[in-house]
Short mmCIF file of C-alpha atoms and ligand atoms in Angstrom, two decimals:
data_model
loop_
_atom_site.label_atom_id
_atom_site.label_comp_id
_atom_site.label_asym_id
_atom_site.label_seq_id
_atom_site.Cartn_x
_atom_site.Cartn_y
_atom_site.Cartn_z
CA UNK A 326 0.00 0.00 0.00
CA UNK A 327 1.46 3.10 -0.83
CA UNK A 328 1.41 6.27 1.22
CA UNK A 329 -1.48 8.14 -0.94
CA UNK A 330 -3.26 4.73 -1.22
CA UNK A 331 -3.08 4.79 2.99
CA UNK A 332 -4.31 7.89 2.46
CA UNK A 333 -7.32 7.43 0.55
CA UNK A 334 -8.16 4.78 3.11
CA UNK A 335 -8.38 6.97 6.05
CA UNK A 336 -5.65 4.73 7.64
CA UNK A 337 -3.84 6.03 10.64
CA UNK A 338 -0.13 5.29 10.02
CA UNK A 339 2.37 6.02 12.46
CA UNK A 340 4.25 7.84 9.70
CA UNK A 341 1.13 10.31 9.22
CA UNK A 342 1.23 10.38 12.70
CA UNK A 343 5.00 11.53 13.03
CA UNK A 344 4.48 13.86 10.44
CA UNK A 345 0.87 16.05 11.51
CA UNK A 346 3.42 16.15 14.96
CA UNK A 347 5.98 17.38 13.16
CA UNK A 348 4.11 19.55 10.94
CA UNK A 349 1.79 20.82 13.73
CA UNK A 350 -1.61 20.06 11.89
CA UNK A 351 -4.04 17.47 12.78
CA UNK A 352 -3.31 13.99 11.44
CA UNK A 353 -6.75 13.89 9.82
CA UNK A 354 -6.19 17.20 7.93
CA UNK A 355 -2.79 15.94 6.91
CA UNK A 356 -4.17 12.49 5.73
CA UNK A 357 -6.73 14.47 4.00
CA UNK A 358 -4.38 16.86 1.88
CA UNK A 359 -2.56 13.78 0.77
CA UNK A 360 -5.72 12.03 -0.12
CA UNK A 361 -6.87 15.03 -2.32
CA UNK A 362 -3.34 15.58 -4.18
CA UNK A 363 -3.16 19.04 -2.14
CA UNK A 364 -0.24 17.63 0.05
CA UNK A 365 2.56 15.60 -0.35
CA UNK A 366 5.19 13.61 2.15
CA UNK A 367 7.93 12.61 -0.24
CA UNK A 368 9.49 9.54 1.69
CA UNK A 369 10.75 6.41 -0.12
CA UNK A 370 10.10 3.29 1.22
CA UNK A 371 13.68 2.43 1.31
CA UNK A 372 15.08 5.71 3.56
CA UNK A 373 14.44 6.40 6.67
CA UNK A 374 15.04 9.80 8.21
CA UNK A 375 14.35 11.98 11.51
CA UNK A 376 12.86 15.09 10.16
CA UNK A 377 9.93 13.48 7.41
CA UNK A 378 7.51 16.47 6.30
CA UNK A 379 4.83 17.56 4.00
CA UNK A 380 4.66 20.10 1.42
CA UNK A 381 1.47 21.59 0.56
CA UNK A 382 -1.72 23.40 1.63
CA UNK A 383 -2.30 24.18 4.61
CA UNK A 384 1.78 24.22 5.58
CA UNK A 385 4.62 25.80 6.16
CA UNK A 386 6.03 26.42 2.90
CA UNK A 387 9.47 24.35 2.70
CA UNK A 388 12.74 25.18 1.00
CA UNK A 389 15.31 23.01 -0.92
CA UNK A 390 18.66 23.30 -1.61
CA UNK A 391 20.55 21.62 -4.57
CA UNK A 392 23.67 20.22 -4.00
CA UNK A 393 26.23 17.81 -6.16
CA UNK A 394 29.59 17.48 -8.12
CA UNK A 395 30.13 18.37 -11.21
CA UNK A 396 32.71 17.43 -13.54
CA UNK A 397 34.95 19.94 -13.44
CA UNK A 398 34.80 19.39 -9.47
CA UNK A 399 34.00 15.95 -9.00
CA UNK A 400 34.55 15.75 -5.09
CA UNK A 401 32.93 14.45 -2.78
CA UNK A 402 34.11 15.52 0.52
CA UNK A 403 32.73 19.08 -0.70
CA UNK A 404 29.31 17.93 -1.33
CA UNK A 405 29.08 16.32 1.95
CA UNK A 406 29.73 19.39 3.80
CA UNK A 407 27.71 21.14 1.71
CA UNK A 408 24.78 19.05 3.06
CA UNK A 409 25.79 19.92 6.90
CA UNK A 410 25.31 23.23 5.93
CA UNK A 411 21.86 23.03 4.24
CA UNK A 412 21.10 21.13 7.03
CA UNK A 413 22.20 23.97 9.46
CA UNK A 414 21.26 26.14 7.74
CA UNK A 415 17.27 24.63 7.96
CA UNK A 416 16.96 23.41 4.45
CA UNK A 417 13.59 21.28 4.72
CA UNK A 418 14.88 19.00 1.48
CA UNK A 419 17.64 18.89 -0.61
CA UNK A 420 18.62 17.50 -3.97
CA UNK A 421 21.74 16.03 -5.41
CA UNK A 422 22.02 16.94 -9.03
CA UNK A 423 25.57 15.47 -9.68
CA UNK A 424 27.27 14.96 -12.82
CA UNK A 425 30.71 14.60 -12.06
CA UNK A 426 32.56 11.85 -10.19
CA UNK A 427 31.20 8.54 -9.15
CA UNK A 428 27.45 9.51 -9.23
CA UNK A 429 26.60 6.51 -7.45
CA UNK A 430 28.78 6.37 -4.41
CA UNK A 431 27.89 10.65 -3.92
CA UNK A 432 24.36 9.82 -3.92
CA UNK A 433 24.58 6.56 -1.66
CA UNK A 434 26.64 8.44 0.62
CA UNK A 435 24.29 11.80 0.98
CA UNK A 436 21.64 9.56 1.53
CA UNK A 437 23.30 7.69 4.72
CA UNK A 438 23.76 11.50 6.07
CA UNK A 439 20.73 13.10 5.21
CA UNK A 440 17.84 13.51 7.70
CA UNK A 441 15.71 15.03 5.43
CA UNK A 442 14.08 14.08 1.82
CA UNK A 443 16.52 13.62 -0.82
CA UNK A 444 15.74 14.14 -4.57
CA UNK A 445 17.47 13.62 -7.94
CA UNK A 446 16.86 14.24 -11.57
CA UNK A 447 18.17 11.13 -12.63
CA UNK A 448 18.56 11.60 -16.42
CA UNK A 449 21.58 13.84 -15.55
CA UNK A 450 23.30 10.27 -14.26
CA UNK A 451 22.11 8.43 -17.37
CA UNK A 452 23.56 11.35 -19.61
CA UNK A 453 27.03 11.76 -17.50
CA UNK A 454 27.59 8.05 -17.83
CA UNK A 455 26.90 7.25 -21.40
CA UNK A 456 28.64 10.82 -22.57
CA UNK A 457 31.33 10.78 -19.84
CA UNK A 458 32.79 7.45 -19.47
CA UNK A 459 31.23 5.76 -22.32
CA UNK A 460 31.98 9.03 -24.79
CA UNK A 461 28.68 8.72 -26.63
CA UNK A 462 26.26 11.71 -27.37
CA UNK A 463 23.39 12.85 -25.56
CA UNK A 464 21.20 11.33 -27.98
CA UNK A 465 22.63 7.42 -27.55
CA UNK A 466 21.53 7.16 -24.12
CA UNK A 467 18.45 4.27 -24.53
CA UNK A 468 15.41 4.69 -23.24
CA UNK A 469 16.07 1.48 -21.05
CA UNK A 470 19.49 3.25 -19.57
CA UNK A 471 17.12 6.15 -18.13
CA UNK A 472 14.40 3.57 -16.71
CA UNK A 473 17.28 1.84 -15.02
CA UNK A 474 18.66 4.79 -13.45
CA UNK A 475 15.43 5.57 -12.44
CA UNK A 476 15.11 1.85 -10.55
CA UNK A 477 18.30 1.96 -9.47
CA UNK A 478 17.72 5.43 -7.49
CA UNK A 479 14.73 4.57 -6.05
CA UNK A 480 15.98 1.31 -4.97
CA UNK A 481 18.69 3.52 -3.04
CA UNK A 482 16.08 5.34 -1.26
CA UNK A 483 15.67 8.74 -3.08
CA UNK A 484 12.30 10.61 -1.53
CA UNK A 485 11.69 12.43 -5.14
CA UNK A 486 12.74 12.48 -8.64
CA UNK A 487 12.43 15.53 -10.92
CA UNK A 488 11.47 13.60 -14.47
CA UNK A 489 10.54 15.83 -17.31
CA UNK A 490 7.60 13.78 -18.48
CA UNK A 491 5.66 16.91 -19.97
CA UNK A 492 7.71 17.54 -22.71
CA UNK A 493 5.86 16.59 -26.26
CA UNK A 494 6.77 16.84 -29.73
CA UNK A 495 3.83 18.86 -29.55
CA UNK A 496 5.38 21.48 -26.90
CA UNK A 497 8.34 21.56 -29.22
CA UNK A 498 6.41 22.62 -32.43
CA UNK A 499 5.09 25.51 -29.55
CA UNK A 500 8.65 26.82 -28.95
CA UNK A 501 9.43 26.78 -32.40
CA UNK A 502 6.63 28.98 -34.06
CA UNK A 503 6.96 31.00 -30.90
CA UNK A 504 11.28 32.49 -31.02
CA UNK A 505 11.57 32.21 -27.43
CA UNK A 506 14.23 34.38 -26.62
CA UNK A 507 16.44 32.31 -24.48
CA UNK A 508 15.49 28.86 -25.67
CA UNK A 509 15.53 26.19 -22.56
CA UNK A 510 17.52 26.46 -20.02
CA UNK A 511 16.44 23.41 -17.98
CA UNK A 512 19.45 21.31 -18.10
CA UNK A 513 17.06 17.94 -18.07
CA UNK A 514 14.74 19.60 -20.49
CA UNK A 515 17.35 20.63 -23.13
CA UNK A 516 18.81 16.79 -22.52
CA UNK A 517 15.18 15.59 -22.99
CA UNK A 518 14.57 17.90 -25.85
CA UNK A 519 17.96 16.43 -27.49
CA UNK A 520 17.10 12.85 -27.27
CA UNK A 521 14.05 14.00 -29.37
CA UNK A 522 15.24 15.29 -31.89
CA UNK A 523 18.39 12.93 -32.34
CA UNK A 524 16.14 9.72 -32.50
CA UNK A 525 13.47 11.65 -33.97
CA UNK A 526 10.78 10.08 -31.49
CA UNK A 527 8.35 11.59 -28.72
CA UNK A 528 9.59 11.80 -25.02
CA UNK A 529 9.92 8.73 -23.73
CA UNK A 530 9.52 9.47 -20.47
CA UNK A 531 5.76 11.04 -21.79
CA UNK A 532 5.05 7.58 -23.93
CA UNK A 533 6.00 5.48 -21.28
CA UNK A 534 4.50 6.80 -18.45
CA UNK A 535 2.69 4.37 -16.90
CA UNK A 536 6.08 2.12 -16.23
CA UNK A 537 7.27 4.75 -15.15
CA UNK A 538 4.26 5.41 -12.63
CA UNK A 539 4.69 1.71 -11.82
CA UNK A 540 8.76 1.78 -10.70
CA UNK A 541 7.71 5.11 -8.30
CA UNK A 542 5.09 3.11 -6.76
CA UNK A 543 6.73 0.32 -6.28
CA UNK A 544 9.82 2.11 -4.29
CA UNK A 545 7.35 5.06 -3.07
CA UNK A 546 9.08 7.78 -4.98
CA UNK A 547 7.31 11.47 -5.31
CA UNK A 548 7.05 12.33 -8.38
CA UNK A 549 8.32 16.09 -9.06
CA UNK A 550 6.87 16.90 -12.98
CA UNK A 551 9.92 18.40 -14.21
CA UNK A 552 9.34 22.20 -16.24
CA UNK A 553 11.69 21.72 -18.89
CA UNK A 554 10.35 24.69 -20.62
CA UNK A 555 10.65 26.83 -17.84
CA UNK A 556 11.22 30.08 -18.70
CA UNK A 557 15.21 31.59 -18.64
CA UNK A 558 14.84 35.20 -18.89
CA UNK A 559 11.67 37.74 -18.17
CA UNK A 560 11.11 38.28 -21.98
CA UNK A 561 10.43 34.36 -21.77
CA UNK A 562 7.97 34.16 -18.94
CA UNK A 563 4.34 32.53 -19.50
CA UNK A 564 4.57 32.05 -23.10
CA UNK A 565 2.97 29.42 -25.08
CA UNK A 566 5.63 26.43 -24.49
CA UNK A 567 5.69 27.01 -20.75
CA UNK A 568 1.90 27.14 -21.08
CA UNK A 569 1.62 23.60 -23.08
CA UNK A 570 3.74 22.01 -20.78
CA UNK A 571 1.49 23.02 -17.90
CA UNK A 572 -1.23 21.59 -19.49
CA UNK A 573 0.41 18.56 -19.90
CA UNK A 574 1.66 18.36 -16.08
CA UNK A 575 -2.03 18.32 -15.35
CA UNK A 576 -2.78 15.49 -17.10
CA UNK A 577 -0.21 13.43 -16.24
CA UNK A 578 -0.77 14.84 -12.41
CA UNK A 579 -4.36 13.12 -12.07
CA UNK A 580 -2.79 10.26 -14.29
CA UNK A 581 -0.19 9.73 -11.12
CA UNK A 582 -2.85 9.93 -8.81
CA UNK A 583 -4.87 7.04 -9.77
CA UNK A 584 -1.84 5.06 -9.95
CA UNK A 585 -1.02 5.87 -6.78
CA UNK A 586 1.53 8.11 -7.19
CA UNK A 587 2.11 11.26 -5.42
CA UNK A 588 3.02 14.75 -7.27
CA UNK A 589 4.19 17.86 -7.04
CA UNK A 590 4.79 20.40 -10.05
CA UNK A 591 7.67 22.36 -10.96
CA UNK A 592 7.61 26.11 -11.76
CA UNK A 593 9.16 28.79 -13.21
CA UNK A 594 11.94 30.18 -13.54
CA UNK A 595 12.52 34.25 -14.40
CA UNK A 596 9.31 35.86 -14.21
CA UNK A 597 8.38 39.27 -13.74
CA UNK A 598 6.52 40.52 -10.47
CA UNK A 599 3.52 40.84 -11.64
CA UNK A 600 3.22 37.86 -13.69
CA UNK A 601 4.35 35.56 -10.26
CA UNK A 602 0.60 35.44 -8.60
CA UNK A 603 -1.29 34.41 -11.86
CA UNK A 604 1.22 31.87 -12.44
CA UNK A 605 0.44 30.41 -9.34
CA UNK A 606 -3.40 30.46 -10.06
CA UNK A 607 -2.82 28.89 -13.36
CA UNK A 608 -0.52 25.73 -12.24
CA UNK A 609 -2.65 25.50 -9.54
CA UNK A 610 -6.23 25.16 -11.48
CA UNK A 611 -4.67 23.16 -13.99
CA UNK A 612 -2.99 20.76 -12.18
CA UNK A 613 -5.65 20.34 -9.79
CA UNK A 614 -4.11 21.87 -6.69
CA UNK A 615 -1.18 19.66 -6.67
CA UNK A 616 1.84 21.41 -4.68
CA UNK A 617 4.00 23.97 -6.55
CA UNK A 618 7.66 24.05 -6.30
CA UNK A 619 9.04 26.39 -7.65
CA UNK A 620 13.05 27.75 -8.74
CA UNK A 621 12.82 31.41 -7.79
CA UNK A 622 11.16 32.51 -9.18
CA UNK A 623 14.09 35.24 -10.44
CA UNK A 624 12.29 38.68 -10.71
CA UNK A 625 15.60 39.89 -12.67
CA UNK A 626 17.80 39.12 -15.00
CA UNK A 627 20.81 41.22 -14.47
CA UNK A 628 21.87 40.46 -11.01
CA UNK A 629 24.67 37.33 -11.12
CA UNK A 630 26.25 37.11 -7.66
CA UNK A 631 23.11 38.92 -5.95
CA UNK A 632 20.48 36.16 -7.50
CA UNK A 633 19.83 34.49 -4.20
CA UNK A 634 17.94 38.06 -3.67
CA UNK A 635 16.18 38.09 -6.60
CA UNK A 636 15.20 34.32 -5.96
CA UNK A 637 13.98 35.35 -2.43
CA UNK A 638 12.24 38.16 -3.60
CA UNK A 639 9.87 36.09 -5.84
CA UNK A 640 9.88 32.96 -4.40
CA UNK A 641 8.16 35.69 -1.29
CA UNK A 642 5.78 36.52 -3.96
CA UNK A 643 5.18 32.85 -4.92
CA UNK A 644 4.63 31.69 -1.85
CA UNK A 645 2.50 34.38 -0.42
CA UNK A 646 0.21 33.57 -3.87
CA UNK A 647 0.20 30.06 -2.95
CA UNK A 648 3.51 28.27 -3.97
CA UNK A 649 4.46 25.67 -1.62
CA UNK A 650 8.05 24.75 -1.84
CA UNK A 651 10.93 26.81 -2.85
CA UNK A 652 14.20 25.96 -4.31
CA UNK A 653 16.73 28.10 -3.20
CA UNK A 654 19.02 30.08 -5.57
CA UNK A 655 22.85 31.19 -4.30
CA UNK A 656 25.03 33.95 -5.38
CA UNK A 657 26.52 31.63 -7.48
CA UNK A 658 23.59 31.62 -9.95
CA UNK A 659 24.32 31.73 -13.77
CA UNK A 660 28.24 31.98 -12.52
CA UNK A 661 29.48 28.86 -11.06
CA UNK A 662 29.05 25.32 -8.55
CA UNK A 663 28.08 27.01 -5.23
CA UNK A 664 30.73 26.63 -2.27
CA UNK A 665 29.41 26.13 0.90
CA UNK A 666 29.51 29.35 1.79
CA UNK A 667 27.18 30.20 -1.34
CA UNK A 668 24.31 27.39 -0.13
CA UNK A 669 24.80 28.85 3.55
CA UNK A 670 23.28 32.33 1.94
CA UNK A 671 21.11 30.33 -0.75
CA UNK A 672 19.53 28.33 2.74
CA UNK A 673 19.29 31.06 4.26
CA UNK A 674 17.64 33.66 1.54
CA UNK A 675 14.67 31.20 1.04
CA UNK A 676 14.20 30.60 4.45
CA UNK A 677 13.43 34.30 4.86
CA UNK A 678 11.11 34.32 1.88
CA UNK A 679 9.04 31.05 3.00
CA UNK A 680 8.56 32.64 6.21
CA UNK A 681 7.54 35.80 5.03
CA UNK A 682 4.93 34.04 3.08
CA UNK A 683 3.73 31.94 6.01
CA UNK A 684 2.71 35.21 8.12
CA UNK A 685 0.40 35.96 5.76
CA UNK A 686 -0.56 32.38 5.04
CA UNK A 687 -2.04 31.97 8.46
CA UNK A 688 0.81 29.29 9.20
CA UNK A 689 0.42 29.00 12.91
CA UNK A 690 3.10 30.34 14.85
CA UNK A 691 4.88 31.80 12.20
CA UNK A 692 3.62 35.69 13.07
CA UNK A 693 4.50 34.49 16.71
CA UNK A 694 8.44 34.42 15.97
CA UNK A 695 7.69 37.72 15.04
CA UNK A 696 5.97 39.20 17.77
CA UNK A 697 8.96 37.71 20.26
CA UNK A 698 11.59 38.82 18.11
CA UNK A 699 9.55 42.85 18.05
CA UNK A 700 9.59 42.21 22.54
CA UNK A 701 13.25 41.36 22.59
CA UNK A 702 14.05 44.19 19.90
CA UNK A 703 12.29 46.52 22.41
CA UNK A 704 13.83 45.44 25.73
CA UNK A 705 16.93 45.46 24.03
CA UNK A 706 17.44 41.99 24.51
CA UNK A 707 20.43 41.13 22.24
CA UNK A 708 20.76 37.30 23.59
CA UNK A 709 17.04 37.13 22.50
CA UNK A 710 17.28 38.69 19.10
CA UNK A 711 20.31 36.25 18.34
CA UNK A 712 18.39 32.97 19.44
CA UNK A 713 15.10 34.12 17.47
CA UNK A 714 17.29 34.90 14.56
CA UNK A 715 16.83 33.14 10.88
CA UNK A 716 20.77 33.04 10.65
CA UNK A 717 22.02 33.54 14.74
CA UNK A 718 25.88 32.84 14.13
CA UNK A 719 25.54 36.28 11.52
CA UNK A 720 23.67 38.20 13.96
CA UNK A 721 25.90 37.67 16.50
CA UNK A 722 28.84 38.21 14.22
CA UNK A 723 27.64 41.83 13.84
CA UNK A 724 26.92 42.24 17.18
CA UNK A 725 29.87 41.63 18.59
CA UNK A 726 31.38 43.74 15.40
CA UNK A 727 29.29 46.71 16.97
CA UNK A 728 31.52 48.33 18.99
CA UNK A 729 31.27 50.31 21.91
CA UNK A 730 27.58 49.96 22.77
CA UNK A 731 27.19 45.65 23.33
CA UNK A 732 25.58 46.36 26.78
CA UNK A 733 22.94 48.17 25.59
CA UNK A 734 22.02 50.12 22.49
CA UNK A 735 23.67 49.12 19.26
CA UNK A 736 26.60 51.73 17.43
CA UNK A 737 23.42 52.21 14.92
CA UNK A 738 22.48 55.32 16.94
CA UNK A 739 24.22 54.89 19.85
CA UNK A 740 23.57 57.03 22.59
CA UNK A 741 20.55 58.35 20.10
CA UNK A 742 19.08 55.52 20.42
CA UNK A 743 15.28 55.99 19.20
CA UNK A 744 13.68 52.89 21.24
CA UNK A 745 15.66 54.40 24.64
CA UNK A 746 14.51 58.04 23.75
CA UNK A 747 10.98 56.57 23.14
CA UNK A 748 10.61 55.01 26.55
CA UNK A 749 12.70 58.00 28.46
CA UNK A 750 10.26 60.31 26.75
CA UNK A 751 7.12 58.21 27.98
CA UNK A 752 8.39 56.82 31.17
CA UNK A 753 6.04 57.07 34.46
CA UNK A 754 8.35 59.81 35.74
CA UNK A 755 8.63 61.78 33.04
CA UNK A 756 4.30 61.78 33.03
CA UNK A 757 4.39 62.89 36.59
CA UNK A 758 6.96 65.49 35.44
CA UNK A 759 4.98 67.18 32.83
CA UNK A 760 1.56 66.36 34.84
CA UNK A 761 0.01 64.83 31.54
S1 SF4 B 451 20.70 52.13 18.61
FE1 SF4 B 451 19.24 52.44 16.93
S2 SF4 B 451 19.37 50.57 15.69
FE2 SF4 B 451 20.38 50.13 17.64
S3 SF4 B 451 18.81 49.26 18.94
FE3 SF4 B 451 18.71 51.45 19.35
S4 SF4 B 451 17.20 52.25 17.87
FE4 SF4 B 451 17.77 50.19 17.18
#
């Protein structure tokens, strides 16, 4: 029985259990959500992990953080302490998109270390194998390579898999007539989008989907429909290919479903402000309220090094409009692999613009960090403020940076300090004073 088929049952599990805790919702609401497609709890039967949670209505909105080698550095001593940080940093999931070095033993060995979900797009293993060590082209990989990299994963315990199913010949004719101005920058869409037009043939990943349904039930993988059309640039944002694949996502969403299957969509991309909210309305309606996940969205294009902001910034929006899960973007963005120090402020970035979201969600507790945080800020209660902080080892950094005025006020104003003024200026004594 798989987790959405418990679901539909009404059936108690101890993992629903663990997770409503966890979550702070009831069990039945949880068990609900998942039952509806509204929620998922990506958690393959083959990993077990402390810190299981749902993504979805009704939730805190998560964050993920990719990790993973690449060829040019292939380590994986680096990756692993890249996962400490996500992980102290609060990540909620994280993914390993390697390419480089032994893809296998990097994976294997994030999953023995990870308490949280793990995901993978595993066509990026099936392409760095056949083009890296067997030097064939993107468009030689077979079609049973990719469904056995798929097994093999899940059979290692990966939570979800990004597969870009919702790519058609159809969506390509789309692009085409359309001069997209940045083509696809999905690096598993442009590999999908290869294979179809090397072997001339439709995606098999769309033809076959019902094996593939059947190898994600079997190992209880979540499946994350991959937007390999997402857009790359502003100019590019909700045109007609991004559109057609979004159709198809809700197709194949309610096709999932009935096989058991859970799902979550992927989303854009660059997208302008504006365009952010009735993004989320349309993924939403068409894919039947399955939970959005979305990469940034980027609200610019022309700020490499700062794009972590501009990913906050509209994954904020995103999430505020109804997107559940956000992948984080670093400074690294568009430049290079991340360093740990770039996931620490990717982490960190979407942390701030989930929870920002969630106060206006209605999460519970969420506006409550921020009422303790405003009584600490007033009573000058710098212990406080670092403990309640999204980031405490930067906060205190500064702090102790400050200078002369750690006791007390901050060198901000110093001895202008507006919150001391404010209470000297309405203090009991100072009534009396002034007989008012
Ligand atoms: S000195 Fe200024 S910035 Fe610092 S705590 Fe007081 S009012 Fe705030």
């Amino acid at each position: 029985m798989s987790i959405r088929e418990d679901a539909l049952q009404g059936t108690i599990t101890p993992l629903f259990q663990e997770c409503a805790a966890r979550e702070g919702v009831s069990v039945e609401s949880l068990i609900a959500g998942i039952a509806d497609g509204t929620i998922c709890l990506p958690k393959n039967a083959h990993h077990d992990f402390d810190r299981v949670m749902a993504i979805g209505k009704g939730l805190s909105t998560k964050v993920n953080a990719n990790i993973g080698a690449s060829r040019d550095l292939p380590e994986i001593g680096q990756e692993l302490q890249k996962l400490c940080v996500c992980l102290k940093a609060g990540a909620d999931a994280v993914m390993d998109l390697s390419m480089g070095g032994n893809l296998n033993e990097i994976r294997r060995e994030i999953l023995k270390s990870c308490p949280i979900p793990l995901g993978t797009v595993p066509i990026y293993q099936s392409i760095a194998e056949i083009v890296e060590q067997q030097g064939k082209k993107i468009g030689e990989v077979t079609v049973d390579h990719i469904f056995r990299t798929i097994e093999e994963q899940a059979k290692d315990g990966v939570d979800f898999m990004t597969i870009h199913c919702g790519i058609t010949r159809n969506t390509l004719e789309r692009i085409r007539n359309h001069q997209r101005l940045m083509g696809v920058v999905s690096r598993g869409g442009s590999f999908t989008i290869e294979w179809m037009s090397y072997n001339n043939k439709e995606n098999p990943m769309y033809e076959r989907f019902d094996d593939l349904l059947a190898i994600l039930k079997e190992h209880e993988v979540t499946l994350s429909l991959g937007d390999g059309i997402r857009p790359g640039c502003l100019a590019d944002a909700t045109d007609r290919g991004q559109v057609q694949e979004l159709i198809h996502l809700g197709e194949l969403t309610q096709r999932a479903w009935e096989a058991g299957v859970q799902v979550m969509i992927e989303g854009p991309g660059h997208m302008p402000m504006d365009q952010i909210a009735a993004n989320i309305l349309l993924q939403k309606r068409l894919c039947h309220g399955a939970p959005f996940y979305v990469l940034g969205p980027l609200v610019t294009d022309i700020a490499p090094g700062y794009d972590h902001i501009t990913g906050a910034i509209g994954g904020a929006i995103a999430a505020a409009a109804g997107a559940d899960f956000l992948c984080y973007v670093t400074p690294a963005e568009h430049l290079k692999l991340p360093s740990p120090e770039d996931v620490h402020e990717g982490v960190i970035a979407s942390r701030i613009a989930a929870h920002a979201a969630d106060i206006v969600k209605g999460v519970p507790g969420a506006f409550d960090q921020d009422i303790a945080m405003a009584k600490c800020r007033n009573n000058l209660d710098w212990k406080g403020q670092i403990d309640l902080s999204v980031d405490p080892q930067k906060a205190r950094r500064y702090r102790d940076e400050g200078g002369s005025y750690k006791g007390d006020a901050c060198s901000m104003c110093g001895s202008y300090c507006a919150i001391k003024v404010y209470k000297q200026a309405m203090s009991p004594k100072r009534q009396d004073q002034t007989g008012k």
